[in-house]
CSV table of C-alpha atoms in Angstrom, one decimal:
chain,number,residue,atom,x,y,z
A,1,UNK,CA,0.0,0.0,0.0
A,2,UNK,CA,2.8,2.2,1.2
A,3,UNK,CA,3.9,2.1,-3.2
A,4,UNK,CA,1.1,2.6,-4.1
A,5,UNK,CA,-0.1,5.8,-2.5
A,6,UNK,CA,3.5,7.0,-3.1
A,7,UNK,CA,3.4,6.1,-6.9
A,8,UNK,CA,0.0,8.0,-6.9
A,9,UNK,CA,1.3,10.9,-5.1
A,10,UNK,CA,4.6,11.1,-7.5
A,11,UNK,CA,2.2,10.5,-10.7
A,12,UNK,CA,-0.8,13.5,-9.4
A,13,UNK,CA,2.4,15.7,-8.6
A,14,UNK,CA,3.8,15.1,-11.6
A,15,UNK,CA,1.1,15.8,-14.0
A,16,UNK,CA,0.5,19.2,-12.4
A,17,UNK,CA,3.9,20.1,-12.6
A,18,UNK,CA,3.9,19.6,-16.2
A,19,UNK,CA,0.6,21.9,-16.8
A,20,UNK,CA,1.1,24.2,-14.4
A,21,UNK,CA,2.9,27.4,-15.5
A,22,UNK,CA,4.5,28.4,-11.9
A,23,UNK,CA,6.4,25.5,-11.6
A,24,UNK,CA,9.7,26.3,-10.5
A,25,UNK,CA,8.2,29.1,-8.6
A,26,UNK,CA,6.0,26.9,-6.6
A,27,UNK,CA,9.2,24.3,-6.3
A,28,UNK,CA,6.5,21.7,-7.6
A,29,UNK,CA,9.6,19.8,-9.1
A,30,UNK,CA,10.9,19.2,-5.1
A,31,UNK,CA,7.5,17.8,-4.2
A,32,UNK,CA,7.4,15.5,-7.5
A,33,UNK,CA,11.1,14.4,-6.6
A,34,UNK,CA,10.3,13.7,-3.0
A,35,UNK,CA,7.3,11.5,-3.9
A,36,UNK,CA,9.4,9.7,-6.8
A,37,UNK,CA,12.4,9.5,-4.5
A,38,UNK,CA,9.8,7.2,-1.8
A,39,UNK,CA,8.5,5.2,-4.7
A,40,UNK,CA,11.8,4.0,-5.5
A,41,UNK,CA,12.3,3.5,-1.9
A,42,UNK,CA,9.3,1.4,-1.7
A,43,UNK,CA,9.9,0.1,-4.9
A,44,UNK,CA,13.0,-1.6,-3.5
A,45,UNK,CA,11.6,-2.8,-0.2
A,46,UNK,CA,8.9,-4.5,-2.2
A,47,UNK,CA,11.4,-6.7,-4.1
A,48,UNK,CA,13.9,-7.2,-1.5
A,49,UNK,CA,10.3,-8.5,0.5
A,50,UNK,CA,9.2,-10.7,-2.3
A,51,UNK,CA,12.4,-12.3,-2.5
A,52,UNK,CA,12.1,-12.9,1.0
A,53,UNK,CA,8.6,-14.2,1.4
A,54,UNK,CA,8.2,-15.0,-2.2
A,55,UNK,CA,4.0,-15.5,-3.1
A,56,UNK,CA,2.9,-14.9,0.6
A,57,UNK,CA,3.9,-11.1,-0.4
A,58,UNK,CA,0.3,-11.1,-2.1
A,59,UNK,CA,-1.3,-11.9,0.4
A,60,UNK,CA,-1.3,-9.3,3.3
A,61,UNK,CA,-2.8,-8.9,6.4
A,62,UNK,CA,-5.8,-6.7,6.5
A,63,UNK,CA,-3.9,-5.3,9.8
A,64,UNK,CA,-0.7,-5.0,7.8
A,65,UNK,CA,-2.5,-3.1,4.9
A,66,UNK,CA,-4.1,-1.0,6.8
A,67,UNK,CA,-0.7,-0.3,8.6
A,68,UNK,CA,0.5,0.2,5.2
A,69,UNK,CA,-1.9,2.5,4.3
A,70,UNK,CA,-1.6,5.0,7.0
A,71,UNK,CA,2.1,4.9,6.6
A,72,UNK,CA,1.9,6.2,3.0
A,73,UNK,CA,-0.4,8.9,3.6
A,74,UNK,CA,1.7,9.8,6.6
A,75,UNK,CA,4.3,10.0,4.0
A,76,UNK,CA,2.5,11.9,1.9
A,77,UNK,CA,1.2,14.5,4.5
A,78,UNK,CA,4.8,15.0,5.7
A,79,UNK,CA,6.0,15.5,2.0
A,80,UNK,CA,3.6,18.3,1.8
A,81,UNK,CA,4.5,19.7,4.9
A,82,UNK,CA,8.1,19.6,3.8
A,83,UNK,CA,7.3,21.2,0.6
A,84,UNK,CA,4.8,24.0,2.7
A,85,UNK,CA,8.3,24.8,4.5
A,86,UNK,CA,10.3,25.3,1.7
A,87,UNK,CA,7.4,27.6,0.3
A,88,UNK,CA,8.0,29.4,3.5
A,89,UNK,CA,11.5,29.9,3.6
A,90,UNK,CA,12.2,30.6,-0.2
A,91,UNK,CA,8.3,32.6,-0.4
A,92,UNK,CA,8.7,32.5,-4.3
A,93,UNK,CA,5.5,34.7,-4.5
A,94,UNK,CA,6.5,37.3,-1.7
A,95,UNK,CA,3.0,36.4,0.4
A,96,UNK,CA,4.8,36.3,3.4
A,97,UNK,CA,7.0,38.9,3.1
A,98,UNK,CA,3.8,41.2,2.2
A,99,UNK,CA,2.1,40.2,5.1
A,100,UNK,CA,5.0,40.7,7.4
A,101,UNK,CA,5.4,44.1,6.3
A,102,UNK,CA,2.3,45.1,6.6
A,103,UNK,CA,1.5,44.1,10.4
Protein backbone atom coordinates (compact mmCIF):
# COMPACT_ATOMS: atom_id res chain seq x y z
CA UNK A 1 0.00 0.00 0.00
CA UNK A 2 2.82 2.23 1.17
CA UNK A 3 3.88 2.05 -3.17
CA UNK A 4 1.09 2.62 -4.13
CA UNK A 5 -0.10 5.80 -2.52
CA UNK A 6 3.49 7.05 -3.14
CA UNK A 7 3.41 6.07 -6.86
CA UNK A 8 0.00 8.05 -6.92
CA UNK A 9 1.26 10.94 -5.06
CA UNK A 10 4.56 11.07 -7.53
CA UNK A 11 2.22 10.52 -10.69
CA UNK A 12 -0.76 13.51 -9.36
CA UNK A 13 2.39 15.69 -8.58
CA UNK A 14 3.75 15.14 -11.59
CA UNK A 15 1.10 15.80 -14.02
CA UNK A 16 0.48 19.24 -12.37
CA UNK A 17 3.92 20.12 -12.56
CA UNK A 18 3.87 19.61 -16.21
CA UNK A 19 0.61 21.85 -16.83
CA UNK A 20 1.13 24.16 -14.38
CA UNK A 21 2.86 27.40 -15.55
CA UNK A 22 4.49 28.42 -11.86
CA UNK A 23 6.42 25.48 -11.59
CA UNK A 24 9.66 26.29 -10.51
CA UNK A 25 8.22 29.14 -8.62
CA UNK A 26 5.99 26.88 -6.57
CA UNK A 27 9.17 24.30 -6.25
CA UNK A 28 6.52 21.68 -7.62
CA UNK A 29 9.64 19.84 -9.09
CA UNK A 30 10.93 19.24 -5.05
CA UNK A 31 7.53 17.84 -4.25
CA UNK A 32 7.35 15.51 -7.54
CA UNK A 33 11.05 14.43 -6.60
CA UNK A 34 10.34 13.71 -3.02
CA UNK A 35 7.33 11.51 -3.91
CA UNK A 36 9.43 9.68 -6.76
CA UNK A 37 12.40 9.52 -4.49
CA UNK A 38 9.79 7.18 -1.79
CA UNK A 39 8.45 5.17 -4.68
CA UNK A 40 11.75 4.03 -5.54
CA UNK A 41 12.32 3.54 -1.91
CA UNK A 42 9.30 1.44 -1.71
CA UNK A 43 9.90 0.10 -4.85
CA UNK A 44 13.02 -1.64 -3.50
CA UNK A 45 11.61 -2.80 -0.25
CA UNK A 46 8.87 -4.50 -2.18
CA UNK A 47 11.39 -6.75 -4.14
CA UNK A 48 13.87 -7.18 -1.47
CA UNK A 49 10.31 -8.47 0.46
CA UNK A 50 9.22 -10.71 -2.28
CA UNK A 51 12.43 -12.33 -2.50
CA UNK A 52 12.10 -12.89 1.04
CA UNK A 53 8.56 -14.22 1.43
CA UNK A 54 8.22 -14.96 -2.22
CA UNK A 55 4.04 -15.54 -3.08
CA UNK A 56 2.95 -14.92 0.59
CA UNK A 57 3.94 -11.13 -0.44
CA UNK A 58 0.33 -11.11 -2.07
CA UNK A 59 -1.31 -11.94 0.45
CA UNK A 60 -1.25 -9.32 3.29
CA UNK A 61 -2.77 -8.95 6.40
CA UNK A 62 -5.79 -6.72 6.48
CA UNK A 63 -3.93 -5.25 9.77
CA UNK A 64 -0.67 -5.00 7.82
CA UNK A 65 -2.53 -3.13 4.95
CA UNK A 66 -4.15 -1.04 6.83
CA UNK A 67 -0.65 -0.27 8.59
CA UNK A 68 0.45 0.17 5.22
CA UNK A 69 -1.91 2.50 4.27
CA UNK A 70 -1.61 4.96 6.96
CA UNK A 71 2.13 4.88 6.61
CA UNK A 72 1.88 6.18 3.04
CA UNK A 73 -0.44 8.92 3.64
CA UNK A 74 1.70 9.79 6.62
CA UNK A 75 4.29 9.96 4.04
CA UNK A 76 2.47 11.93 1.94
CA UNK A 77 1.16 14.46 4.54
CA UNK A 78 4.79 15.02 5.66
CA UNK A 79 5.96 15.47 2.00
CA UNK A 80 3.59 18.33 1.79
CA UNK A 81 4.48 19.74 4.89
CA UNK A 82 8.08 19.62 3.82
CA UNK A 83 7.25 21.18 0.62
CA UNK A 84 4.81 23.99 2.71
CA UNK A 85 8.32 24.84 4.54
CA UNK A 86 10.28 25.27 1.74
CA UNK A 87 7.43 27.62 0.31
CA UNK A 88 7.96 29.36 3.53
CA UNK A 89 11.54 29.93 3.56
CA UNK A 90 12.16 30.55 -0.19
CA UNK A 91 8.32 32.62 -0.42
CA UNK A 92 8.67 32.48 -4.28
CA UNK A 93 5.54 34.73 -4.55
CA UNK A 94 6.53 37.33 -1.67
CA UNK A 95 3.04 36.45 0.39
CA UNK A 96 4.85 36.30 3.38
CA UNK A 97 6.99 38.95 3.09
CA UNK A 98 3.82 41.22 2.21
CA UNK A 99 2.07 40.18 5.14
CA UNK A 100 4.97 40.74 7.36
CA UNK A 101 5.35 44.08 6.29
CA UNK A 102 2.27 45.09 6.58
CA UNK A 103 1.54 44.12 10.41
Amino acid sequence: MTLLIAVFAAVITTIIWYTNDKRSRLKLGTLALMYWGASLMWMVDAVVEYIELGAEYFTPASSDMLNDAFLGLSVVAFGLIIWIVILMVKDPLGVVRKTVLNK
